[in-house]
Amino acid sequence: MTPTSPVPRPDALPGAGAAAAGAAAGSTGDPHLDRYAARTTGMTASEIRALFAVASRPEVVSLAGGMPNLAALPLDSLAVEVGRLVATEGQGALQYGSAQGVPVLREQIGEVMAFEAGSLSATGGFAPDDVVVTVGSQSALDMLTRLFVDPGDVVLAESPSYVGALGSFAAYQAEVRHVAMDDDGLVPAALEEALQRLAREGRRAKFLYTVPNFHNPVGVSLAPDRRGEVVELCRRYGVLIVEDNPYGLLGFDGQTYPSLRSLDPENVVYLGSFSKIFASGLRVGWALAPHGIRDKLVLAAESATLCPPAFTQLVVSRYLATHDWRSLVKSFREMYRERCEAMLGALETHLPDGCRWTRPRGGFFVWATVPEGVDTRAMLPRAISARVAYASGTGFHADGSGARHMRLSFCYPPPERIVEGVRRLAGVLDGELEVLRTFGLSGTGARPSSGTPGPQAPSVDTA
């Protein structure tokens, strides 16, 4: 049977694309608009990055960004170590390095993972040769997406999901299908429904992206009894798991969870980072991957950055070798626990009826739900005017949904500023609700007195 030629769309006719691009270029002031690759249409600035310009003003209490607090770092002794590094190893530290990363740091990454897991064997097996050091774990995620995703391929991700991951998926033109969460993390039944739906469509997800520990943005963790279910479902349906774990060591009571990788090392790529437990500005992360994927990651790193900076890797290595970093992690846990308690207490005291929020046991974030009718994205300019900033829930969904939600970060401001920020936010919400009541556009339910539930789980139709 001879295929028929499709009728060309008007925008596919000769010159039509250039004309449209030319018109768009006139409106954007970009004369190169008609030269960009098609995939750049998915590249947009994240809502959170757009917030930084105003949220960083000193009069604004920022509950928006996930910047770690570095106050506990021993900067004086670190300065000595950095000077010693340049003086004794400068010829190598300031030179090109391996695309896979400095060998000594790859070995030390095993110590970090063992500290979280309880032992090296509990990590699912560790070999330094399977580690690829990256420019932050974001770089690893971007390279993995480049390796696995062709335009139109499906990626599964929690609902909501980390905004940086969604940015990478959009840049490579992936179709993101969100999977529901509740207080115990990713819902296995919703994952299975999403996998079955894809099978009925004759499609398969390229991977499941998940942040199982102290999730960004929701703050909850995947329950231990669900972890095996998630791993088994992905194994059964032939779906790779990308496990992003930047917060796993930051449980307030020291609680850690078994990694997904420990349950199936050959079907999980584990991403780690020093950004939350040392210094985010050094941009040092890693991927621990099965051999074949590791080899591809090294090739991707060579083409993207040639090599991760040896200097920053060796600074991290010196820190791990010369400082009691385990005790510092414990001090970070206590600092973030205190700040989280300040936020939860302020939310209970100040937020109006009809609001609810998660109660994280680690990490950086609380996920709040506001009464029906309130649009957190539309409300944000008014919040900035009231000198408080948050991240609207719309930035954490590939389809821009989530307007009834907001991410509140407690990691950076001191407790008294957190309380003041929540007080200001509550005033803004009260104003929104008053307007809605005046025009009969919304009703509010009673706020639960305790045990506030987690994020609203979307129906399986949106998984």
XYZ file of C-alpha atoms in Angstrom, residues 22-379:
358
model
C 10.618 37.058 11.270
C 7.403 38.430 12.725
C 8.254 36.924 16.095
C 11.781 38.298 15.876
C 10.346 41.747 15.395
C 8.366 41.383 18.611
C 11.223 39.890 20.648
C 14.121 41.871 19.218
C 16.028 38.640 18.505
C 17.249 38.563 14.870
C 18.364 34.920 15.246
C 14.959 33.514 16.102
C 14.531 31.635 12.827
C 17.910 29.893 13.295
C 17.308 28.166 16.618
C 16.751 24.423 16.840
C 13.147 23.350 17.334
C 13.923 22.047 20.821
C 14.603 25.568 22.085
C 10.854 26.200 22.121
C 10.775 24.146 25.321
C 13.441 26.275 26.996
C 11.898 28.835 29.305
C 13.140 30.529 32.438
C 11.944 28.804 35.589
C 9.562 30.792 37.741
C 11.913 30.367 40.684
C 14.930 31.801 38.885
C 12.814 34.747 37.787
C 12.017 35.372 41.447
C 15.621 35.734 42.565
C 16.043 39.347 41.468
C 13.333 40.546 43.839
C 13.508 37.802 46.473
C 17.150 38.609 47.203
C 16.340 42.177 48.265
C 17.079 42.525 51.999
C 13.607 43.823 52.859
C 11.970 40.702 51.337
C 11.697 37.534 53.418
C 12.390 34.849 50.839
C 10.669 31.534 51.433
C 11.206 30.740 47.759
C 14.720 29.484 47.050
C 16.381 26.268 48.185
C 19.744 27.785 49.075
C 21.587 25.875 51.816
C 22.701 27.828 54.844
C 26.494 27.847 55.036
C 26.818 29.476 58.453
C 28.132 26.301 60.091
C 30.980 25.802 57.624
C 34.507 26.266 59.077
C 35.493 28.914 56.537
C 38.815 29.819 58.199
C 40.166 26.282 58.125
C 38.750 25.774 54.632
C 40.648 28.846 53.467
C 43.870 27.319 54.837
C 43.189 24.039 53.038
C 42.426 25.765 49.742
C 45.672 27.745 50.011
C 47.580 24.572 50.785
C 45.938 22.839 47.823
C 47.103 25.553 45.423
C 50.582 25.641 46.945
C 51.180 21.890 46.934
C 49.014 20.560 44.095
C 48.360 23.620 41.985
C 49.939 22.216 38.833
C 47.391 19.413 38.795
C 44.473 21.097 40.541
C 44.399 23.935 38.005
C 44.856 21.683 34.953
C 42.432 19.730 32.782
C 41.282 16.489 34.374
C 39.410 13.311 33.588
C 35.860 13.498 32.253
C 34.950 10.859 34.839
C 36.285 12.858 37.775
C 39.230 12.840 40.167
C 39.854 9.250 41.347
C 40.355 10.130 45.015
C 36.997 11.938 45.176
C 35.232 9.042 43.481
C 36.513 6.795 46.264
C 35.429 9.264 48.961
C 31.933 9.401 47.492
C 31.637 5.813 48.648
C 32.267 6.987 52.220
C 29.506 9.587 51.921
C 27.028 7.062 50.573
C 28.017 4.532 53.233
C 27.412 7.132 55.956
C 23.832 7.499 54.762
C 23.207 3.812 54.087
C 24.873 2.568 57.262
C 27.488 0.559 55.402
C 29.059 0.361 51.972
C 27.319 -2.943 51.228
C 23.945 -1.311 51.973
C 24.440 1.108 49.070
C 23.747 -1.732 46.653
C 27.427 -2.270 45.974
C 29.903 0.464 45.252
C 32.832 0.678 42.847
C 34.631 4.016 42.317
C 34.888 3.161 38.644
C 31.086 3.330 38.344
C 31.022 6.947 39.574
C 30.977 9.898 37.201
C 31.623 13.237 38.898
C 29.475 15.984 37.409
C 29.036 19.755 37.611
C 26.327 19.412 40.232
C 23.716 16.677 40.017
C 21.738 18.931 37.663
C 24.422 18.334 35.045
C 24.075 14.587 35.517
C 20.318 14.818 35.088
C 20.668 16.903 31.940
C 23.161 14.451 30.440
C 20.952 11.470 31.268
C 18.014 13.153 29.569
C 20.175 13.854 26.524
C 21.279 10.212 26.436
C 17.827 8.652 26.746
C 15.211 11.054 25.436
C 14.285 11.701 21.839
C 11.623 14.325 21.075
C 8.237 13.012 22.136
C 9.555 10.296 24.444
C 7.782 9.866 27.764
C 9.373 10.561 31.131
C 7.495 9.742 34.321
C 7.882 12.128 37.236
C 6.137 12.729 40.530
C 3.357 15.287 40.759
C 4.702 17.810 41.591
C 8.336 17.472 40.587
C 11.652 19.301 40.904
C 11.606 22.347 38.638
C 15.185 21.817 37.392
C 14.292 18.341 36.182
C 11.235 19.628 34.359
C 13.445 22.225 32.676
C 15.781 19.548 31.341
C 12.892 17.385 30.167
C 11.345 20.322 28.331
C 14.644 21.254 26.710
C 14.903 17.777 25.171
C 11.206 17.790 24.194
C 10.139 14.971 26.485
C 6.498 14.337 27.248
C 6.227 14.406 31.028
C 3.529 12.316 32.633
C 3.072 13.065 36.292
C 2.389 10.356 38.866
C 0.435 11.065 42.029
C 1.991 11.482 45.468
C 0.570 11.490 48.983
C 2.035 11.760 52.488
C 4.027 8.570 51.875
C 5.520 9.705 48.584
C 4.959 8.267 45.124
C 1.780 6.162 44.969
C 2.603 2.710 43.515
C -0.964 2.193 42.248
C -0.783 5.465 40.318
C 2.603 4.457 38.895
C 1.216 1.114 37.772
C -1.760 2.821 36.136
C 0.570 5.157 34.253
C 2.711 2.222 33.101
C -0.364 0.249 32.010
C -1.726 3.204 30.094
C 1.550 3.569 28.237
C 1.527 -0.148 27.439
C -1.981 0.154 25.998
C -0.702 2.986 23.834
C 2.181 0.822 22.647
C 4.691 3.119 24.369
C 7.186 2.853 27.180
C 8.597 5.507 29.470
C 12.307 6.092 29.065
C 12.721 6.468 32.818
C 11.028 7.339 36.082
C 12.525 10.407 37.724
C 12.053 10.486 41.480
C 13.293 12.364 44.555
C 12.452 9.740 47.202
C 13.958 11.415 50.281
C 12.597 14.705 51.682
C 11.185 15.526 48.296
C 11.637 18.812 46.473
C 9.130 20.495 46.510
C 6.799 18.482 48.752
C 9.079 17.539 51.650
C 7.730 13.993 52.131
C 9.692 10.748 51.747
C 8.825 7.554 49.909
C 7.704 5.045 52.540
C 10.071 2.058 52.942
C 7.344 -0.469 52.115
C 6.633 1.344 48.842
C 10.221 1.348 47.642
C 10.255 -2.294 46.715
C 6.927 -1.901 44.916
C 8.227 1.014 42.833
C 11.416 -0.848 41.933
C 9.527 -4.019 41.034
C 7.018 -2.149 38.844
C 9.797 -0.445 36.897
C 11.648 -3.728 36.508
C 8.498 -5.470 35.277
C 7.732 -2.780 32.701
C 11.350 -2.272 31.610
C 11.631 1.311 32.868
C 14.879 2.783 34.164
C 14.812 4.659 37.492
C 16.682 7.928 38.008
C 16.983 8.388 41.779
C 17.859 11.962 42.707
C 18.999 12.146 46.330
C 20.397 15.541 47.353
C 18.651 15.622 50.752
C 19.013 12.047 52.021
C 21.491 12.921 54.787
C 19.355 15.785 56.112
C 16.743 13.892 58.109
C 16.122 15.916 61.252
C 16.361 12.905 63.545
C 19.129 11.274 61.523
C 16.674 8.909 59.862
C 17.760 7.619 56.475
C 16.013 5.366 53.991
C 17.171 2.458 51.819
C 18.093 3.756 48.406
C 16.180 2.491 45.387
C 19.557 1.608 43.917
C 20.220 -0.819 46.777
C 17.132 -2.756 45.642
C 18.099 -2.999 41.956
C 21.595 -1.639 41.152
C 21.367 -2.570 37.466
C 18.190 -0.590 36.803
C 18.798 2.553 38.867
C 21.004 5.565 38.202
C 21.722 7.258 41.529
C 22.388 10.999 41.599
C 24.122 12.622 44.568
C 25.356 16.099 45.387
C 27.618 18.008 47.758
C 25.471 21.122 47.325
C 23.271 20.481 50.355
C 25.851 18.906 52.705
C 28.851 21.120 51.876
C 28.835 24.004 49.396
C 26.461 24.534 46.501
C 28.742 27.091 44.831
C 31.397 24.476 44.088
C 28.927 22.631 41.833
C 30.110 19.095 42.525
C 27.737 16.176 42.165
C 27.911 12.610 40.925
C 26.109 9.809 39.169
C 26.513 6.168 40.190
C 25.378 4.156 37.215
C 25.453 0.670 35.670
C 28.543 0.158 33.512
C 26.981 0.819 30.116
C 25.258 3.991 31.237
C 28.435 5.122 33.004
C 30.381 4.855 29.749
C 27.784 6.924 27.920
C 27.793 9.513 30.700
C 31.556 9.923 30.385
C 31.189 10.514 26.649
C 28.381 13.000 27.276
C 30.517 14.823 29.842
C 33.411 15.052 27.384
C 31.179 16.677 24.788
C 29.441 19.008 27.258
C 32.207 20.223 29.577
C 35.313 18.269 28.475
C 35.866 17.576 32.172
C 34.427 18.686 35.509
C 36.740 21.231 37.197
C 39.525 19.382 39.002
C 40.015 22.279 41.406
C 36.532 22.217 42.903
C 36.644 18.423 43.143
C 39.914 18.569 45.053
C 38.515 21.246 47.383
C 35.671 18.838 48.221
C 38.174 16.007 48.609
C 40.313 18.046 51.013
C 37.247 18.974 53.024
C 36.232 15.328 53.364
C 39.765 14.301 54.304
C 40.609 17.042 56.807
C 37.302 17.978 58.473
C 34.799 16.150 60.634
C 32.167 16.421 57.931
C 29.925 13.825 59.586
C 29.544 16.052 62.653
C 28.890 19.032 60.382
C 26.097 17.116 58.655
C 24.591 16.487 62.075
C 24.770 20.207 62.869
C 23.053 20.968 59.556
C 20.260 18.570 60.502
C 19.704 20.358 63.794
C 19.764 23.804 62.164
C 17.201 22.819 59.534
C 15.049 21.029 62.109
C 14.859 24.226 64.173
C 13.914 26.263 61.116
C 11.315 23.761 59.990
C 9.713 23.813 63.433
C 9.608 27.603 63.294
C 7.830 27.460 59.937
C 5.325 24.797 60.966
C 4.492 26.690 64.143
C 4.032 29.935 62.222
C 1.816 28.254 59.624
C -0.373 26.852 62.394
C -0.599 30.240 64.073
C -1.067 32.555 61.123
C -2.428 30.867 58.006
C -6.185 31.200 57.456
C -8.682 28.359 57.624
C -8.744 26.143 54.556
C -4.946 25.976 54.246
C -2.999 22.788 54.799
C 0.606 21.731 54.456
C 3.047 18.858 54.662
C 5.112 18.195 57.782
C 8.584 17.229 56.540
C 11.022 15.226 58.623
C 14.045 16.448 56.735
C 15.215 18.475 53.772
C 14.355 22.080 52.941
C 10.688 22.428 51.978
C 7.058 22.563 53.057
C 4.320 22.185 50.426
C 1.237 24.241 51.206
C -2.257 24.090 49.719
C -4.456 27.188 49.804
C -8.264 27.442 49.685
C -10.106 26.927 46.423
C -10.193 30.038 44.275
C -6.774 31.348 45.309
C -4.202 31.344 42.502
C -0.723 31.384 44.017
C 0.904 32.419 40.762
C -1.401 35.402 40.336
C -1.004 36.263 44.020
